[in-house]
Coordinates of C-alpha atoms in Angstrom, one line a residue:
M146 CA 27.6 -31.8 25.4
D147 CA 26.5 -31.1 29.0
L148 CA 22.9 -32.1 29.3
R149 CA 22.6 -29.8 32.4
A150 CA 24.2 -26.9 30.0
L151 CA 21.5 -27.9 27.9
R152 CA 18.7 -28.1 29.9
Y153 CA 19.6 -24.4 31.6
F154 CA 19.8 -23.0 27.6
V155 CA 16.3 -24.5 27.0
E156 CA 14.8 -23.1 30.3
T157 CA 16.2 -19.6 29.4
V158 CA 14.8 -19.5 26.2
R159 CA 11.7 -20.7 27.6
Q160 CA 11.7 -17.7 30.3
N161 CA 13.2 -15.2 27.9
S162 CA 15.1 -14.4 31.4
F163 CA 18.2 -15.5 33.2
T164 CA 16.6 -14.3 36.2
L165 CA 13.7 -16.3 35.7
A166 CA 15.2 -19.5 34.4
A167 CA 17.4 -19.6 37.7
E168 CA 14.1 -19.4 39.8
R169 CA 12.8 -22.2 38.1
L170 CA 16.0 -24.3 38.0
N171 CA 16.7 -23.2 42.0
V172 CA 19.9 -22.1 40.9
T173 CA 21.6 -18.5 40.9
Q174 CA 21.6 -16.2 37.9
S175 CA 25.5 -16.5 37.5
T176 CA 25.1 -20.3 37.2
V177 CA 22.7 -20.1 34.5
S178 CA 24.8 -17.2 32.7
K179 CA 28.3 -19.2 33.1
M180 CA 26.5 -22.8 31.9
I181 CA 25.1 -21.1 28.9
R182 CA 28.5 -19.2 27.9
Q183 CA 30.4 -22.7 28.4
L184 CA 27.7 -23.8 25.7
E185 CA 28.3 -21.4 23.3
D186 CA 32.3 -21.8 23.7
E187 CA 31.9 -25.6 23.1
I188 CA 29.6 -25.1 20.0
G189 CA 31.6 -22.0 18.9
Q190 CA 28.7 -19.8 18.3
P191 CA 26.7 -17.5 20.0
L192 CA 23.5 -19.0 21.1
L193 CA 21.8 -15.9 22.7
I194 CA 21.9 -12.1 21.7
R195 CA 21.4 -9.9 24.8
D196 CA 19.5 -7.0 23.9
G197 CA 18.8 -5.4 27.4
R198 CA 16.2 -7.2 29.1
Q199 CA 15.3 -8.9 25.9
L200 CA 17.1 -12.1 24.7
R201 CA 17.1 -12.9 21.2
V202 CA 17.9 -16.7 20.2
T203 CA 20.3 -16.8 17.2
D204 CA 19.9 -19.3 14.1
V205 CA 22.1 -21.6 15.9
G206 CA 20.5 -21.2 19.1
R207 CA 17.4 -22.3 17.6
I208 CA 18.9 -25.5 16.1
V209 CA 20.3 -26.1 19.6
L210 CA 17.1 -25.3 21.4
E211 CA 15.1 -27.8 19.1
R212 CA 17.9 -30.4 19.3
G213 CA 18.0 -29.7 23.2
Q214 CA 14.5 -30.1 23.7
E215 CA 14.8 -33.4 21.7
A216 CA 17.5 -35.0 24.2
L217 CA 16.2 -33.6 27.2
G218 CA 12.9 -35.2 26.3
T219 CA 14.6 -38.6 25.2
M220 CA 16.3 -38.2 28.6
T221 CA 13.2 -38.1 30.6
R222 CA 11.6 -40.9 28.8
L223 CA 14.8 -43.3 29.1
T224 CA 14.9 -42.5 32.7
R225 CA 11.0 -43.5 33.2
E226 CA 11.0 -46.1 30.7
V227 CA 14.3 -47.8 32.7
G228 CA 12.1 -47.6 35.8
D229 CA 9.1 -49.3 34.4
L230 CA 11.0 -52.1 32.9
R231 CA 12.7 -52.9 36.2
D232 CA 9.3 -52.6 37.8
L233 CA 7.6 -54.4 35.0
V234 CA 5.0 -51.5 34.8
R235 CA 5.8 -51.9 31.1
G236 CA 8.0 -54.0 28.9
E237 CA 7.8 -56.6 26.3
L238 CA 9.0 -60.2 25.5
T239 CA 8.7 -62.7 22.3
V240 CA 9.2 -66.3 23.4
G241 CA 9.8 -68.8 20.6
I242 CA 7.7 -71.8 21.0
P243 CA 7.0 -75.1 18.7
P244 CA 3.5 -75.7 17.5
M245 CA 3.4 -79.3 19.2
V246 CA 5.2 -77.8 22.4
N247 CA 2.5 -74.6 22.7
L248 CA -0.1 -76.8 24.3
L249 CA 1.9 -77.1 27.7
F250 CA 2.3 -73.5 28.1
P251 CA -1.4 -72.2 28.8
P252 CA -1.1 -71.9 32.3
V253 CA 2.1 -70.3 32.0
V254 CA 0.9 -67.5 29.9
T255 CA -2.1 -67.0 32.0
T256 CA 0.0 -66.8 35.1
F257 CA 2.2 -64.7 33.3
R258 CA -0.6 -62.3 32.2
A259 CA -2.3 -62.5 35.8
R260 CA 1.1 -61.1 37.2
Y261 CA 2.4 -58.6 34.7
P262 CA -0.7 -57.4 32.8
S263 CA 1.4 -54.4 31.2
V264 CA 4.0 -56.6 29.6
S265 CA 3.1 -57.0 26.0
L266 CA 4.0 -60.6 25.5
T267 CA 3.9 -62.3 22.1
L268 CA 4.4 -65.9 21.3
R269 CA 6.6 -66.7 18.0
E270 CA 5.5 -70.3 16.9
D271 CA 8.4 -71.9 14.6
G272 CA 10.3 -75.2 14.5
G273 CA 12.6 -76.1 17.5
Q274 CA 15.6 -75.9 15.2
V275 CA 14.6 -72.3 14.0
I276 CA 14.2 -71.4 17.5
E277 CA 17.1 -72.5 18.8
Q278 CA 19.0 -70.7 16.1
Q279 CA 17.1 -67.2 16.9
V280 CA 17.9 -67.7 20.7
A281 CA 21.9 -68.5 19.5
A282 CA 21.5 -65.3 17.7
G283 CA 20.0 -62.9 20.1
E284 CA 16.6 -62.6 18.0
L285 CA 15.0 -64.2 21.0
E286 CA 16.0 -64.3 24.6
V287 CA 14.2 -67.3 25.5
G288 CA 12.6 -70.2 23.4
A289 CA 11.5 -73.8 23.9
T290 CA 12.6 -76.6 22.1
L291 CA 13.3 -80.3 22.3
L292 CA 16.3 -81.8 24.2
P293 CA 18.9 -82.1 22.9
A294 CA 19.5 -78.8 21.6
D295 CA 22.2 -78.5 18.7
P296 CA 25.3 -78.7 20.7
A297 CA 27.1 -76.0 18.5
L298 CA 25.0 -73.4 19.6
G299 CA 26.1 -73.4 23.2
L300 CA 22.6 -72.6 24.9
A301 CA 21.3 -73.2 28.4
A302 CA 18.4 -75.4 28.6
R303 CA 16.0 -76.1 31.7
S304 CA 13.8 -79.2 31.2
F305 CA 10.1 -79.2 31.9
G306 CA 8.7 -82.6 30.8
R307 CA 9.6 -85.8 29.3
Y308 CA 6.9 -87.9 27.2
P309 CA 7.0 -91.1 25.1
L310 CA 6.6 -91.0 21.2
C311 CA 3.7 -93.0 20.1
V312 CA 3.6 -94.9 16.6
V313 CA 0.5 -94.3 14.8
G314 CA -0.8 -95.9 11.2
S315 CA -2.8 -98.5 9.7
A316 CA -3.6 -101.6 11.7
R317 CA -2.8 -103.5 8.8
A318 CA 1.1 -102.3 9.4
G319 CA 4.1 -105.0 10.4
W320 CA 4.8 -103.1 13.1
A321 CA 1.3 -103.2 14.7
R322 CA 1.5 -106.8 15.0
S323 CA 4.2 -105.8 18.2
G324 CA 3.2 -104.6 21.5
A325 CA 6.0 -101.6 21.3
V326 CA 7.6 -100.6 18.4
S327 CA 11.4 -100.2 17.6
V328 CA 12.8 -97.7 15.4
A329 CA 14.5 -100.5 13.3
S330 CA 10.9 -102.4 12.5
L331 CA 10.1 -98.8 10.6
R332 CA 12.8 -99.7 8.1
D333 CA 10.4 -100.3 5.5
E334 CA 7.6 -97.8 6.9
A335 CA 6.7 -94.6 4.6
L336 CA 6.9 -92.1 7.4
L337 CA 4.6 -88.9 8.0
L338 CA 7.1 -86.4 9.7
L339 CA 6.8 -82.9 10.5
G340 CA 8.9 -80.2 8.6
D341 CA 12.6 -80.7 8.6
D342 CA 12.8 -77.4 10.9
F343 CA 11.0 -79.2 14.1
S344 CA 13.6 -80.9 16.6
L345 CA 11.6 -84.0 16.4
T346 CA 12.2 -84.6 13.1
R347 CA 15.8 -84.1 13.2
R348 CA 15.7 -86.5 16.2
I349 CA 13.7 -89.1 14.4
R350 CA 16.2 -88.8 11.4
E351 CA 19.1 -89.3 13.5
A352 CA 17.5 -92.3 15.5
T353 CA 17.0 -93.9 11.9
R354 CA 20.3 -93.2 10.6
A355 CA 22.0 -94.9 13.9
A356 CA 19.6 -98.0 13.1
G357 CA 21.0 -98.4 9.6
F358 CA 18.9 -96.9 7.2
E359 CA 17.3 -93.4 6.0
A360 CA 14.1 -92.4 6.7
R361 CA 11.3 -93.0 3.6
V362 CA 9.1 -90.0 4.0
A363 CA 5.8 -89.9 2.5
A364 CA 4.7 -87.1 3.6
Q365 CA 5.5 -83.9 5.8
S366 CA 3.4 -80.9 8.0
G367 CA 3.8 -78.2 10.2
Q368 CA 0.5 -79.6 12.0
W369 CA 0.6 -82.9 14.2
D370 CA -3.6 -83.4 13.7
F371 CA -2.9 -83.6 9.9
L372 CA -0.2 -85.9 10.1
V373 CA -2.6 -87.9 12.1
A374 CA -5.3 -87.8 9.5
L375 CA -2.9 -89.0 6.5
A376 CA -2.1 -92.0 8.5
A377 CA -5.7 -92.6 8.7
T378 CA -5.6 -92.9 5.2
G379 CA -2.9 -95.5 4.8
L380 CA -0.8 -93.2 3.5
G381 CA 1.8 -94.0 6.0
T382 CA 3.5 -93.8 9.5
T383 CA 3.6 -91.1 12.0
L384 CA 5.1 -90.6 15.3
I385 CA 3.5 -88.1 17.8
P386 CA 4.2 -87.5 21.4
A387 CA 1.7 -88.9 24.1
P388 CA 0.3 -85.6 25.8
L389 CA -0.8 -84.5 21.8
L390 CA -2.3 -88.0 20.9
A391 CA -4.2 -87.7 24.0
R392 CA -6.0 -85.0 22.5
L393 CA -7.3 -86.6 19.5
K394 CA -10.3 -88.5 18.9
L395 CA -8.7 -91.4 16.8
P396 CA -10.5 -93.6 14.1
G397 CA -11.2 -96.8 15.1
D398 CA -8.8 -98.6 12.6
L399 CA -5.9 -96.7 13.7
A400 CA -3.1 -98.5 15.4
V401 CA -1.2 -96.9 18.2
R402 CA 1.8 -98.6 20.0
P403 CA 4.2 -96.8 22.2
L404 CA 8.0 -96.3 20.8
A405 CA 10.2 -99.1 22.4
E406 CA 13.2 -96.4 22.3
P407 CA 13.6 -94.7 25.9
Q408 CA 16.3 -92.5 24.5
L409 CA 13.9 -91.1 21.9
D410 CA 11.5 -89.4 23.6
W411 CA 9.8 -85.9 23.9
H412 CA 12.1 -83.9 25.9
V413 CA 11.0 -80.6 26.1
A414 CA 13.0 -77.5 27.8
L415 CA 13.2 -73.8 27.8
I416 CA 16.4 -72.3 26.3
W417 CA 18.3 -69.3 26.3
Q418 CA 21.7 -67.9 25.3
P419 CA 23.9 -68.1 29.0
G420 CA 26.2 -65.0 29.5
R421 CA 24.2 -62.6 27.8
Y422 CA 22.0 -59.8 29.2
M423 CA 18.3 -61.2 30.1
S424 CA 15.7 -58.7 30.2
H425 CA 13.3 -58.1 33.3
A426 CA 10.4 -59.5 31.5
A427 CA 12.6 -62.6 30.0
R428 CA 13.3 -63.1 33.8
A429 CA 10.2 -63.2 34.8
W430 CA 9.1 -65.5 32.3
L431 CA 11.5 -68.1 33.4
S432 CA 10.4 -67.5 37.2
T433 CA 6.7 -67.7 35.7
C434 CA 7.8 -71.2 34.1
D435 CA 9.2 -72.3 37.3
S436 CA 5.7 -72.2 39.1
A437 CA 3.5 -73.0 36.4
L438 CA 5.2 -75.8 35.5
A439 CA 6.5 -76.9 38.9
M440 CA 10.4 -77.0 37.2
P441 CA 13.1 -77.9 39.4
A442 CA 15.8 -74.7 39.8
P443 CA 18.8 -75.1 37.3

């Protein structure tokens, strides 16, 4: 159905006159009459009854009038909203960020809000593996995770930091007598890990299997500070990224040693699905990350 014909019909009803409608639309009266006749022919029912100088709307015409006004309103809003999104005058964006990674993002959020105050920004906290799946499925446009991401998902990634892991636990543990700790030396240790939906836990489990044993897990939590508190009770040993550990006040009887496994580090990155349409807001987020996190261009 021709939107122009709908516009001519709606204006004619509003003005109750072909002549006045033509003046408002800046077209000839014959053009208005022709377009409305074409609309009636397409619908197969009369929309207006011409009664002298008066126009009466038929039952079908009232339906077309109501739905036509809705359609025209929708098109007006669509045009305005597309322009607003293009210019980032409005819009919304949800970014997936693992709880342990979010401490790196305050400068990004601050810069993004300053640049695009009218864009609604939501930070969705979840484990890295969950975020990877949500990005791959299109539920999220962009997110953050630990590398390597699941290769089966085919995600694009942009690194923005690599940090060592630290082994934290009782000073009486066997590994505490070493200057640096290997994964193999944790064979007999009870481990305190994040939940299985966290990428770091996946990587730790992969590393213990590569060393010839399954991780013996004493407890799991989604809060890294709680894991350190459990370690302080002597329940077991945990592995914490150095930037997170630096923010904690550790009890004096806890031992902290670097993990001597350079391939098992805390390698954080932004992820998105390549080849899929990316909104203006998502592109602006990546650009903001480039500057605020000083990341190299892909």
